[in-house]
Amino acid sequence: MALFGNAHSIDPSQAQQDYARLLGPGEQVHAACLLIRDTILFTDRRLILVDKQGITGKKTEYHSVPYRSITHFSVETAGTFDLDAELKIWISGNPAPIQKTFTKGVDIYEIQAILTQFVAR
C-alpha cells in the first residue's frame, strides 16, 4: 500500500533509535508511521514530520509541531470500499490542515488517542 502513498505503522522503539538525533533528552516516541520515504513521529512532546526530498531522498526537511500549536484535528476511518483512513491536523495561524492518509492496517483510533492525550493537556 505504500506505493499508493498511504502510511503504515512502524515500531515506535525502532523509530526511537532511527531518529534519536532529533529527540530531546527523555523524549519518547509513542507511535510512528511511514509514508513511502516520509515518516510521522508522535512523541510525548510534539509531532515530527520527516519529509525526504528529491530523487535520492538525501535532502530531508524536519517539521516539528508542538502539540500546543494544534488547534483541532479530525480522523476519518476506513470504510468498506474506501480502504484508507485520513488524519487532518490544523495548526494555529494556518487555515489549511496537514493531511495524511493511512492504510487500513493503521489503527487510526490509536493515532486519535495519542493526539487527544497530548493536545488536550
GROMACS .gro file of C-alpha atoms in nm:
model
  121
    1MET     CA    1   0.000   0.000   0.000
    2ALA     CA    2   0.297   0.233   0.041
    3LEU     CA    3   0.312   0.256  -0.338
    4PHE     CA    4  -0.024   0.435  -0.328
    5GLY     CA    5   0.111   0.695  -0.085
    6ASN     CA    6  -0.059   0.561   0.226
    7ALA     CA    7   0.111   0.546   0.562
    8HIS     CA    8   0.155   0.231   0.766
    9SER     CA    9   0.265   0.179   1.126
   10ILE     CA   10   0.625   0.116   1.221
   11ASP     CA   11   0.766   0.005   1.555
   12PRO     CA   12   0.798   0.307   1.789
   13SER     CA   13   1.113   0.165   1.953
   14GLN     CA   14   1.279   0.134   1.611
   15ALA     CA   15   1.176   0.491   1.526
   16GLN     CA   16   1.318   0.599   1.864
   17GLN     CA   17   1.656   0.457   1.759
   18ASP     CA   18   1.641   0.575   1.398
   19TYR     CA   19   1.555   0.935   1.489
   20ALA     CA   20   1.741   0.965   1.821
   21ARG     CA   21   1.931   1.272   1.696
   22LEU     CA   22   1.602   1.462   1.654
   23LEU     CA   23   1.473   1.388   2.001
   24GLY     CA   24   1.529   1.593   2.312
   25PRO     CA   25   1.656   1.443   2.637
   26GLY     CA   26   1.396   1.199   2.766
   27GLU     CA   27   1.162   1.249   2.469
   28GLN     CA   28   0.981   0.927   2.380
   29VAL     CA   29   0.824   0.814   2.051
   30HIS     CA   30   0.473   0.677   2.122
   31ALA     CA   31   0.377   0.597   1.762
   32ALA     CA   32   0.536   0.620   1.419
   33CYS     CA   33   0.413   0.583   1.062
   34LEU     CA   34   0.598   0.551   0.733
   35LEU     CA   35   0.467   0.709   0.413
   36ILE     CA   36   0.689   0.583   0.129
   37ARG     CA   37   1.005   0.774   0.231
   38ASP     CA   38   0.849   1.021   0.475
   39THR     CA   39   0.789   0.949   0.843
   40ILE     CA   40   0.545   1.079   1.103
   41LEU     CA   41   0.654   1.059   1.466
   42PHE     CA   42   0.418   1.111   1.759
   43THR     CA   43   0.634   1.184   2.064
   44ASP     CA   44   0.532   1.278   2.415
   45ARG     CA   45   0.621   1.643   2.333
   46ARG     CA   46   0.545   1.707   1.967
   47LEU     CA   47   0.453   1.581   1.625
   48ILE     CA   48   0.754   1.540   1.393
   49LEU     CA   49   0.707   1.520   1.016
   50VAL     CA   50   1.014   1.389   0.831
   51ASP     CA   51   0.997   1.492   0.466
   52LYS     CA   52   1.256   1.329   0.237
   53GLN     CA   53   1.303   1.540  -0.074
   54GLY     CA   54   1.443   1.491  -0.421
   55ILE     CA   55   1.501   1.177  -0.621
   56THR     CA   56   1.769   1.039  -0.390
   57GLY     CA   57   1.599   1.144  -0.066
   58LYS     CA   58   1.929   1.270   0.075
   59LYS     CA   59   1.784   1.615   0.141
   60THR     CA   60   1.544   1.597   0.436
   61GLU     CA   61   1.319   1.856   0.596
   62TYR     CA   62   1.206   1.808   0.955
   63HIS     CA   63   0.885   1.976   1.072
   64SER     CA   64   0.840   1.996   1.447
   65VAL     CA   65   0.486   2.078   1.559
   66PRO     CA   66   0.440   2.130   1.933
   67TYR     CA   67   0.108   1.982   2.041
   68ARG     CA   68   0.007   2.319   2.189
   69SER     CA   69   0.005   2.460   1.831
   70ILE     CA   70  -0.261   2.212   1.719
   71THR     CA   71  -0.597   2.389   1.728
   72HIS     CA   72  -0.801   2.084   1.629
   73PHE     CA   73  -0.781   1.760   1.436
   74SER     CA   74  -1.009   1.508   1.270
   75VAL     CA   75  -0.987   1.142   1.180
   76GLU     CA   76  -1.186   0.963   0.913
   77THR     CA   77  -1.200   0.588   0.944
   78ALA     CA   78  -1.163   0.344   0.659
   79GLY     CA   79  -1.485   0.215   0.508
   80THR     CA   80  -1.596  -0.092   0.317
   81PHE     CA   81  -1.497   0.039  -0.024
   82ASP     CA   82  -1.271   0.325   0.085
   83LEU     CA   83  -0.985   0.132   0.248
   84ASP     CA   84  -0.796   0.439   0.369
   85ALA     CA   85  -0.822   0.633   0.693
   86GLU     CA   86  -0.737   1.003   0.698
   87LEU     CA   87  -0.593   1.238   0.958
   88LYS     CA   88  -0.625   1.617   0.935
   89ILE     CA   89  -0.444   1.847   1.176
   90TRP     CA   90  -0.497   2.223   1.193
   91ILE     CA   91  -0.209   2.435   1.322
   92SER     CA   92  -0.266   2.782   1.469
   93GLY     CA   93  -0.207   3.054   1.212
   94ASN     CA   94  -0.254   2.820   0.915
   95PRO     CA   95  -0.603   2.780   0.764
   96ALA     CA   96  -0.511   2.467   0.564
   97PRO     CA   97  -0.475   2.142   0.759
   98ILE     CA   98  -0.189   1.896   0.739
   99GLN     CA   99  -0.341   1.587   0.576
  100LYS     CA  100  -0.211   1.232   0.597
  101THR     CA  101  -0.367   0.913   0.458
  102PHE     CA  102  -0.325   0.578   0.633
  103THR     CA  103  -0.382   0.221   0.518
  104LYS     CA  104  -0.646   0.010   0.684
  105GLY     CA  105  -0.367  -0.163   0.879
  106VAL     CA  106  -0.301   0.153   1.083
  107ASP     CA  107  -0.512   0.184   1.396
  108ILE     CA  108  -0.647   0.536   1.338
  109TYR     CA  109  -0.811   0.519   1.680
  110GLU     CA  110  -0.466   0.480   1.838
  111ILE     CA  111  -0.343   0.785   1.647
  112GLN     CA  112  -0.650   0.979   1.760
  113ALA     CA  113  -0.597   0.869   2.122
  114ILE     CA  114  -0.232   0.981   2.117
  115LEU     CA  115  -0.328   1.320   1.979
  116THR     CA  116  -0.608   1.355   2.232
  117GLN     CA  117  -0.371   1.269   2.515
  118PHE     CA  118  -0.118   1.535   2.420
  119VAL     CA  119  -0.329   1.808   2.257
  120ALA     CA  120  -0.587   1.822   2.537
  121ARG     CA  121  -0.327   1.898   2.810
   0.00000   0.00000   0.00000
